[in-house]
């Protein structure tokens, strides 16, 4: 199992600001404290969240939270040039992985988050034009200056990671993974991460189970319902436990701002699904038995 320095559940901040609940400073401070008290000490950001505003809102709250920086982990992503009010000069959504831009973007995140370093910097999405040598130079500079501790990627394929790994150490790959989006188990992505000691993180870990009402989600709800009493758990806890049973040691990134759901998410780390129950849930998702 891969060892890491992050909490077993990660708080995703995408909906904390303009792209979601639009929390004010006081509510952000309270939510940070709740996360830390619930043993959720890692906070996942991206420069583009809230049209490049959420990191700054979080940083202003963090500065008044009196939370010890050494007791939390801050993650951010860079590379997407987003079309929005903050950058009217952008003509099209695109990716920029030039050395200067990566360094500048990381430094902006540090300034906005009111911190001297990031525990982890991720490239947000792969670009067909990325120059791995230039990326490696940027990462090396940021590490030498103490501005980032570790480096990783998000939404990268195994071959893209191999290409990058020729010149720079890739510690993490944050991917979309859930019961209803589990292709990474079958396309070699999670195998590759285990083989190369790369930490998987999962965004949207509850998938479409609570977002859509269709034949698949109804099957899933039915099967989860039959297991609730056995595990004394909620449906979302069983979905997280299903993810965390995978031997790749996947860390779910939880996007909610609901304090109870955050606490419940961390409690899911203590649930150990029995082998056949794990497969019952998978079969409910697939609608057919395994081969």
mmCIF file of C-alpha atoms in Angstrom:
data_model
loop_
_atom_site.group_PDB
_atom_site.id
_atom_site.type_symbol
_atom_site.label_atom_id
_atom_site.label_comp_id
_atom_site.label_asym_id
_atom_site.label_seq_id
_atom_site.Cartn_x
_atom_site.Cartn_y
_atom_site.Cartn_z
ATOM 1 C CA UNK A 1 0.000 0.000 0.000
ATOM 2 C CA UNK A 2 1.232 3.475 -0.918
ATOM 3 C CA UNK A 3 2.215 5.641 2.034
ATOM 4 C CA UNK A 4 1.275 9.321 1.917
ATOM 5 C CA UNK A 5 1.172 12.416 4.088
ATOM 6 C CA UNK A 6 -2.454 13.296 3.386
ATOM 7 C CA UNK A 7 -5.568 12.601 5.422
ATOM 8 C CA UNK A 8 -7.588 9.572 4.331
ATOM 9 C CA UNK A 9 -10.345 11.905 3.139
ATOM 10 C CA UNK A 10 -9.593 15.194 1.382
ATOM 11 C CA UNK A 11 -11.796 18.290 1.490
ATOM 12 C CA UNK A 12 -12.449 19.557 -2.021
ATOM 13 C CA UNK A 13 -12.933 23.328 -2.064
ATOM 14 C CA UNK A 14 -14.374 23.842 -5.560
ATOM 15 C CA UNK A 15 -17.868 24.619 -4.226
ATOM 16 C CA UNK A 16 -16.783 26.691 -1.214
ATOM 17 C CA UNK A 17 -16.690 29.932 -3.188
ATOM 18 C CA UNK A 18 -18.271 31.496 -6.260
ATOM 19 C CA UNK A 19 -18.836 28.166 -8.015
ATOM 20 C CA UNK A 20 -21.008 26.854 -5.210
ATOM 21 C CA UNK A 21 -22.068 27.889 -1.722
ATOM 22 C CA UNK A 22 -20.346 31.297 -1.792
ATOM 23 C CA UNK A 23 -19.325 30.952 1.834
ATOM 24 C CA UNK A 24 -18.320 34.131 3.611
ATOM 25 C CA UNK A 25 -15.106 34.363 5.625
ATOM 26 C CA UNK A 26 -16.690 33.350 8.936
ATOM 27 C CA UNK A 27 -18.341 30.262 7.451
ATOM 28 C CA UNK A 28 -15.121 29.261 5.695
ATOM 29 C CA UNK A 29 -13.213 29.505 8.975
ATOM 30 C CA UNK A 30 -15.849 27.383 10.704
ATOM 31 C CA UNK A 31 -15.765 24.799 7.930
ATOM 32 C CA UNK A 32 -11.960 24.583 8.055
ATOM 33 C CA UNK A 33 -12.091 23.979 11.809
ATOM 34 C CA UNK A 34 -14.782 21.334 11.382
ATOM 35 C CA UNK A 35 -12.678 19.517 8.790
ATOM 36 C CA UNK A 36 -9.582 19.517 10.995
ATOM 37 C CA UNK A 37 -11.577 18.347 14.019
ATOM 38 C CA UNK A 38 -12.999 15.543 11.847
ATOM 39 C CA UNK A 39 -9.421 14.483 10.899
ATOM 40 C CA UNK A 40 -9.789 15.870 7.382
ATOM 41 C CA UNK A 41 -6.592 17.885 7.169
ATOM 42 C CA UNK A 42 -5.979 18.035 3.401
ATOM 43 C CA UNK A 43 -7.646 20.749 1.321
ATOM 44 C CA UNK A 44 -7.829 20.400 -2.454
ATOM 45 C CA UNK A 45 -7.775 23.565 -4.579
ATOM 46 C CA UNK A 46 -7.236 24.616 -8.172
ATOM 47 C CA UNK A 47 -6.287 28.077 -9.351
ATOM 48 C CA UNK A 48 -9.384 28.274 -11.598
ATOM 49 C CA UNK A 49 -11.984 27.542 -8.888
ATOM 50 C CA UNK A 50 -14.484 30.353 -8.594
ATOM 51 C CA UNK A 51 -13.018 31.978 -11.725
ATOM 52 C CA UNK A 52 -9.645 32.313 -9.968
ATOM 53 C CA UNK A 53 -11.219 33.630 -6.734
ATOM 54 C CA UNK A 54 -11.724 30.699 -4.334
ATOM 55 C CA UNK A 55 -8.072 30.316 -3.332
ATOM 56 C CA UNK A 56 -7.981 33.960 -2.256
ATOM 57 C CA UNK A 57 -11.236 33.627 -0.299
ATOM 58 C CA UNK A 58 -9.892 30.500 1.397
ATOM 59 C CA UNK A 59 -6.554 32.165 2.138
ATOM 60 C CA UNK A 60 -8.196 35.193 3.748
ATOM 61 C CA UNK A 61 -10.211 32.855 5.964
ATOM 62 C CA UNK A 62 -7.221 30.642 6.726
ATOM 63 C CA UNK A 63 -5.211 33.681 7.854
ATOM 64 C CA UNK A 64 -7.838 34.324 10.548
ATOM 65 C CA UNK A 65 -8.468 30.685 11.459
ATOM 66 C CA UNK A 66 -5.405 30.290 13.730
ATOM 67 C CA UNK A 67 -5.038 26.765 12.335
ATOM 68 C CA UNK A 68 -1.406 25.614 12.466
ATOM 69 C CA UNK A 69 -0.105 25.392 8.896
ATOM 70 C CA UNK A 70 1.982 22.375 9.885
ATOM 71 C CA UNK A 71 -1.183 20.478 10.776
ATOM 72 C CA UNK A 72 -2.844 20.739 7.350
ATOM 73 C CA UNK A 73 -1.949 19.935 3.761
ATOM 74 C CA UNK A 74 -2.714 22.317 0.902
ATOM 75 C CA UNK A 75 -3.059 20.968 -2.638
ATOM 76 C CA UNK A 76 -3.529 23.052 -5.758
ATOM 77 C CA UNK A 77 -3.615 22.589 -9.519
ATOM 78 C CA UNK A 78 -2.480 24.739 -12.395
ATOM 79 C CA UNK A 79 -2.421 24.781 -16.169
ATOM 80 C CA UNK A 80 -5.989 25.427 -17.284
ATOM 81 C CA UNK A 81 -6.461 28.853 -18.835
ATOM 82 C CA UNK A 82 -10.125 29.379 -18.082
ATOM 83 C CA UNK A 83 -12.562 31.555 -19.980
ATOM 84 C CA UNK A 84 -14.051 33.956 -17.448
ATOM 85 C CA UNK A 85 -14.141 37.495 -16.169
ATOM 86 C CA UNK A 86 -10.816 37.138 -14.350
ATOM 87 C CA UNK A 87 -8.847 36.606 -17.569
ATOM 88 C CA UNK A 88 -10.651 38.414 -20.396
ATOM 89 C CA UNK A 89 -7.525 38.139 -22.545
ATOM 90 C CA UNK A 90 -8.121 34.399 -23.030
ATOM 91 C CA UNK A 91 -9.737 33.724 -26.413
ATOM 92 C CA UNK A 92 -10.296 30.019 -25.824
ATOM 93 C CA UNK A 93 -10.049 27.615 -22.916
ATOM 94 C CA UNK A 94 -6.618 26.037 -23.178
ATOM 95 C CA UNK A 95 -3.673 24.654 -21.209
ATOM 96 C CA UNK A 96 -0.400 26.428 -20.499
ATOM 97 C CA UNK A 97 2.514 24.389 -19.161
ATOM 98 C CA UNK A 98 5.377 26.693 -19.979
ATOM 99 C CA UNK A 99 8.034 26.909 -17.286
ATOM 100 C CA UNK A 100 7.290 30.560 -16.547
ATOM 101 C CA UNK A 101 3.554 30.024 -16.341
ATOM 102 C CA UNK A 102 3.762 27.035 -13.977
ATOM 103 C CA UNK A 103 6.069 28.953 -11.641
ATOM 104 C CA UNK A 104 3.939 32.111 -11.823
ATOM 105 C CA UNK A 105 0.722 30.147 -11.232
ATOM 106 C CA UNK A 106 2.157 28.318 -8.210
ATOM 107 C CA UNK A 107 3.381 31.610 -6.765
ATOM 108 C CA UNK A 108 -0.091 33.120 -7.258
ATOM 109 C CA UNK A 109 -1.606 30.176 -5.382
ATOM 110 C CA UNK A 110 0.845 30.699 -2.512
ATOM 111 C CA UNK A 111 -0.023 34.389 -2.368
ATOM 112 C CA UNK A 112 -3.774 33.722 -2.477
ATOM 113 C CA UNK A 113 -3.694 30.873 0.042
ATOM 114 C CA UNK A 114 -1.542 32.904 2.447
ATOM 115 C CA UNK A 115 1.077 30.178 2.709
ATOM 116 C CA UNK A 116 4.779 29.773 1.999
ATOM 117 C CA UNK A 117 4.475 26.370 0.344
ATOM 118 C CA UNK A 118 2.102 23.875 -1.229
ATOM 119 C CA UNK A 119 2.208 20.306 -0.004
ATOM 120 C CA UNK A 120 1.307 19.233 -3.525
ATOM 121 C CA UNK A 121 1.084 20.930 -6.926
ATOM 122 C CA UNK A 122 -0.796 19.110 -9.693
ATOM 123 C CA UNK A 123 -1.026 19.704 -13.428
ATOM 124 C CA UNK A 124 -4.792 19.995 -13.798
ATOM 125 C CA UNK A 125 -5.249 18.227 -17.141
ATOM 126 C CA UNK A 126 -2.862 16.844 -19.752
ATOM 127 C CA UNK A 127 -2.048 19.055 -22.715
ATOM 128 C CA UNK A 128 -1.131 17.656 -26.126
ATOM 129 C CA UNK A 129 1.506 20.400 -26.319
ATOM 130 C CA UNK A 130 3.179 19.868 -22.958
ATOM 131 C CA UNK A 131 6.964 19.839 -23.034
ATOM 132 C CA UNK A 132 8.030 17.492 -20.237
ATOM 133 C CA UNK A 133 11.525 18.969 -20.006
ATOM 134 C CA UNK A 134 10.080 22.432 -19.453
ATOM 135 C CA UNK A 135 7.638 21.104 -16.848
ATOM 136 C CA UNK A 136 10.517 19.367 -15.056
ATOM 137 C CA UNK A 137 12.501 22.611 -14.953
ATOM 138 C CA UNK A 138 9.559 24.444 -13.390
ATOM 139 C CA UNK A 139 9.010 21.722 -10.794
ATOM 140 C CA UNK A 140 12.710 21.599 -9.949
ATOM 141 C CA UNK A 141 12.796 25.375 -9.453
ATOM 142 C CA UNK A 142 9.718 25.367 -7.229
ATOM 143 C CA UNK A 143 11.062 22.505 -5.118
ATOM 144 C CA UNK A 144 14.499 24.071 -4.753
ATOM 145 C CA UNK A 145 12.869 27.304 -3.591
ATOM 146 C CA UNK A 146 10.752 25.395 -1.061
ATOM 147 C CA UNK A 147 7.516 26.516 -2.684
ATOM 148 C CA UNK A 148 6.171 22.998 -3.281
ATOM 149 C CA UNK A 149 6.877 19.774 -1.419
ATOM 150 C CA UNK A 150 5.588 17.298 -3.986
ATOM 151 C CA UNK A 151 4.389 17.226 -7.571
ATOM 152 C CA UNK A 152 1.722 15.271 -9.369
ATOM 153 C CA UNK A 153 -0.917 15.293 -12.069
ATOM 154 C CA UNK A 154 -4.665 15.109 -12.508
ATOM 155 C CA UNK A 155 -6.629 13.228 -15.168
ATOM 156 C CA UNK A 156 -3.463 11.797 -16.787
ATOM 157 C CA UNK A 157 -3.291 8.430 -18.550
ATOM 158 C CA UNK A 158 -0.568 5.895 -17.731
ATOM 159 C CA UNK A 159 1.354 6.734 -20.920
ATOM 160 C CA UNK A 160 1.215 10.460 -20.177
ATOM 161 C CA UNK A 161 2.557 9.796 -16.687
ATOM 162 C CA UNK A 162 5.337 7.619 -18.122
ATOM 163 C CA UNK A 163 6.300 10.406 -20.497
ATOM 164 C CA UNK A 164 6.489 12.912 -17.667
ATOM 165 C CA UNK A 165 8.156 10.484 -15.261
ATOM 166 C CA UNK A 166 11.199 10.291 -17.520
ATOM 167 C CA UNK A 167 12.232 13.700 -16.223
ATOM 168 C CA UNK A 168 10.314 14.419 -13.006
ATOM 169 C CA UNK A 169 8.994 12.413 -10.053
ATOM 170 C CA UNK A 170 5.188 12.096 -10.213
ATOM 171 C CA UNK A 171 3.758 11.376 -6.751
ATOM 172 C CA UNK A 172 -0.012 11.659 -7.317
ATOM 173 C CA UNK A 173 -2.641 11.264 -10.020
ATOM 174 C CA UNK A 174 -6.052 12.704 -9.176
ATOM 175 C CA UNK A 175 -8.660 11.027 -11.371
ATOM 176 C CA UNK A 176 -12.400 10.719 -11.672
ATOM 177 C CA UNK A 177 -13.256 7.494 -9.856
ATOM 178 C CA UNK A 178 -16.434 6.205 -8.280
ATOM 179 C CA UNK A 179 -18.778 3.245 -8.414
ATOM 180 C CA UNK A 180 -20.459 4.707 -11.505
ATOM 181 C CA UNK A 181 -17.166 5.772 -13.105
ATOM 182 C CA UNK A 182 -14.755 2.933 -12.397
ATOM 183 C CA UNK A 183 -12.981 2.474 -15.734
ATOM 184 C CA UNK A 184 -9.623 3.150 -14.027
ATOM 185 C CA UNK A 185 -9.890 -0.359 -12.546
ATOM 186 C CA UNK A 186 -10.029 -1.895 -16.008
ATOM 187 C CA UNK A 187 -7.946 0.332 -18.285
ATOM 188 C CA UNK A 188 -4.685 -0.127 -16.393
ATOM 189 C CA UNK A 189 -4.687 3.274 -14.697
ATOM 190 C CA UNK A 190 -4.886 2.056 -11.087
ATOM 191 C CA UNK A 191 -2.578 -0.883 -11.871
ATOM 192 C CA UNK A 192 -0.043 1.582 -13.241
ATOM 193 C CA UNK A 193 -0.251 3.765 -10.132
ATOM 194 C CA UNK A 194 0.332 0.804 -7.856
ATOM 195 C CA UNK A 195 3.219 -0.380 -10.012
ATOM 196 C CA UNK A 196 4.931 3.014 -9.827
ATOM 197 C CA UNK A 197 4.001 3.933 -6.242
ATOM 198 C CA UNK A 198 1.784 6.828 -7.358
ATOM 199 C CA UNK A 199 -0.941 7.949 -4.955
ATOM 200 C CA UNK A 200 -4.440 7.925 -6.501
ATOM 201 C CA UNK A 201 -6.914 10.588 -5.471
ATOM 202 C CA UNK A 202 -10.530 10.443 -6.587
ATOM 203 C CA UNK A 203 -12.617 13.446 -7.548
ATOM 204 C CA UNK A 204 -16.413 13.062 -7.684
ATOM 205 C CA UNK A 205 -16.174 9.891 -5.554
ATOM 206 C CA UNK A 206 -19.957 9.475 -5.205
ATOM 207 C CA UNK A 207 -20.393 9.483 -8.970
ATOM 208 C CA UNK A 208 -23.908 9.852 -10.355
ATOM 209 C CA UNK A 209 -25.668 7.859 -7.630
ATOM 210 C CA UNK A 210 -27.378 10.887 -6.072
ATOM 211 C CA UNK A 211 -27.379 13.050 -9.209
ATOM 212 C CA UNK A 212 -29.410 10.871 -11.577
ATOM 213 C CA UNK A 213 -32.532 8.744 -11.341
ATOM 214 C CA UNK A 214 -32.236 5.907 -13.823
ATOM 215 C CA UNK A 215 -32.250 2.135 -13.951
ATOM 216 C CA UNK A 216 -28.618 1.914 -12.859
ATOM 217 C CA UNK A 217 -28.909 4.248 -9.868
ATOM 218 C CA UNK A 218 -32.118 2.552 -8.747
ATOM 219 C CA UNK A 219 -30.312 -0.808 -8.743
ATOM 220 C CA UNK A 220 -27.488 0.732 -6.722
ATOM 221 C CA UNK A 221 -29.831 2.315 -4.159
ATOM 222 C CA UNK A 222 -31.631 -1.007 -3.756
ATOM 223 C CA UNK A 223 -28.397 -2.910 -3.125
ATOM 224 C CA UNK A 224 -26.974 -0.281 -0.786
ATOM 225 C CA UNK A 225 -30.258 -0.243 1.113
ATOM 226 C CA UNK A 226 -29.894 -3.951 1.813
ATOM 227 C CA UNK A 227 -26.474 -3.345 3.418
ATOM 228 C CA UNK A 228 -27.170 -0.247 5.528
ATOM 229 C CA UNK A 229 -28.108 -2.072 8.726
ATOM 230 C CA UNK A 230 -25.302 -4.593 8.376
ATOM 231 C CA UNK A 231 -22.671 -1.863 8.357
ATOM 232 C CA UNK A 232 -24.621 0.726 10.370
ATOM 233 C CA UNK A 233 -23.806 3.151 7.579
ATOM 234 C CA UNK A 234 -25.345 5.620 5.142
ATOM 235 C CA UNK A 235 -25.405 5.088 1.384
ATOM 236 C CA UNK A 236 -22.677 7.658 0.768
ATOM 237 C CA UNK A 237 -20.477 5.980 3.392
ATOM 238 C CA UNK A 238 -20.860 2.622 1.632
ATOM 239 C CA UNK A 239 -19.947 4.230 -1.696
ATOM 240 C CA UNK A 240 -16.774 5.665 -0.141
ATOM 241 C CA UNK A 241 -15.964 2.378 1.597
ATOM 242 C CA UNK A 242 -16.339 0.657 -1.782
ATOM 243 C CA UNK A 243 -13.693 2.989 -3.262
ATOM 244 C CA UNK A 244 -11.347 2.700 -0.307
ATOM 245 C CA UNK A 245 -11.341 -1.094 -0.347
ATOM 246 C CA UNK A 246 -9.302 -1.000 -3.557
ATOM 247 C CA UNK A 247 -5.658 -1.903 -2.815
ATOM 248 C CA UNK A 248 -4.389 1.217 -4.602
ATOM 249 C CA UNK A 249 -5.298 3.162 -1.420
ATOM 250 C CA UNK A 250 -7.483 5.720 -3.181
ATOM 251 C CA UNK A 251 -8.055 8.981 -1.300
ATOM 252 C CA UNK A 252 -11.519 10.448 -2.012
ATOM 253 C CA UNK A 253 -11.845 14.202 -2.514
ATOM 254 C CA UNK A 254 -15.147 15.189 -0.914
ATOM 255 C CA UNK A 255 -16.771 18.233 -2.484
ATOM 256 C CA UNK A 256 -19.529 18.886 0.046
ATOM 257 C CA UNK A 257 -19.665 21.834 2.453
ATOM 258 C CA UNK A 258 -22.159 19.990 4.678
ATOM 259 C CA UNK A 259 -20.455 19.352 8.016
ATOM 260 C CA UNK A 260 -22.372 16.156 8.774
ATOM 261 C CA UNK A 261 -21.545 14.676 5.400
ATOM 262 C CA UNK A 262 -17.879 15.566 5.897
ATOM 263 C CA UNK A 263 -17.843 13.850 9.293
ATOM 264 C CA UNK A 264 -19.694 10.856 7.836
ATOM 265 C CA UNK A 265 -17.141 10.685 5.015
ATOM 266 C CA UNK A 266 -14.242 10.341 7.418
ATOM 267 C CA UNK A 267 -16.172 7.773 9.463
ATOM 268 C CA UNK A 268 -16.394 5.705 6.268
ATOM 269 C CA UNK A 269 -12.651 5.065 6.543
ATOM 270 C CA UNK A 270 -13.398 2.592 9.348
ATOM 271 C CA UNK A 271 -15.847 0.533 7.271
ATOM 272 C CA UNK A 272 -14.369 -2.669 5.862
ATOM 273 C CA UNK A 273 -16.710 -4.108 3.251
ATOM 274 C CA UNK A 274 -16.768 -7.872 3.062
ATOM 275 C CA UNK A 275 -15.501 -9.280 -0.227
ATOM 276 C CA UNK A 276 -18.855 -10.465 -1.572
ATOM 277 C CA UNK A 277 -20.607 -7.260 -0.519
ATOM 278 C CA UNK A 278 -18.066 -5.278 -2.550
ATOM 279 C CA UNK A 279 -18.928 -7.395 -5.592
ATOM 280 C CA UNK A 280 -22.673 -7.156 -4.916
ATOM 281 C CA UNK A 281 -22.350 -3.375 -5.145
ATOM 282 C CA UNK A 282 -20.266 -3.611 -8.336
ATOM 283 C CA UNK A 283 -22.795 -5.967 -9.957
ATOM 284 C CA UNK A 284 -25.639 -3.614 -9.026
ATOM 285 C CA UNK A 285 -23.795 -0.853 -10.843
ATOM 286 C CA UNK A 286 -22.977 -2.938 -13.910
ATOM 287 C CA UNK A 287 -26.325 -4.660 -14.176
ATOM 288 C CA UNK A 288 -24.665 -7.989 -14.842
ATOM 289 C CA UNK A 289 -22.374 -10.446 -13.113
ATOM 290 C CA UNK A 290 -18.607 -10.186 -13.456
ATOM 291 C CA UNK A 291 -17.044 -12.289 -16.269
#
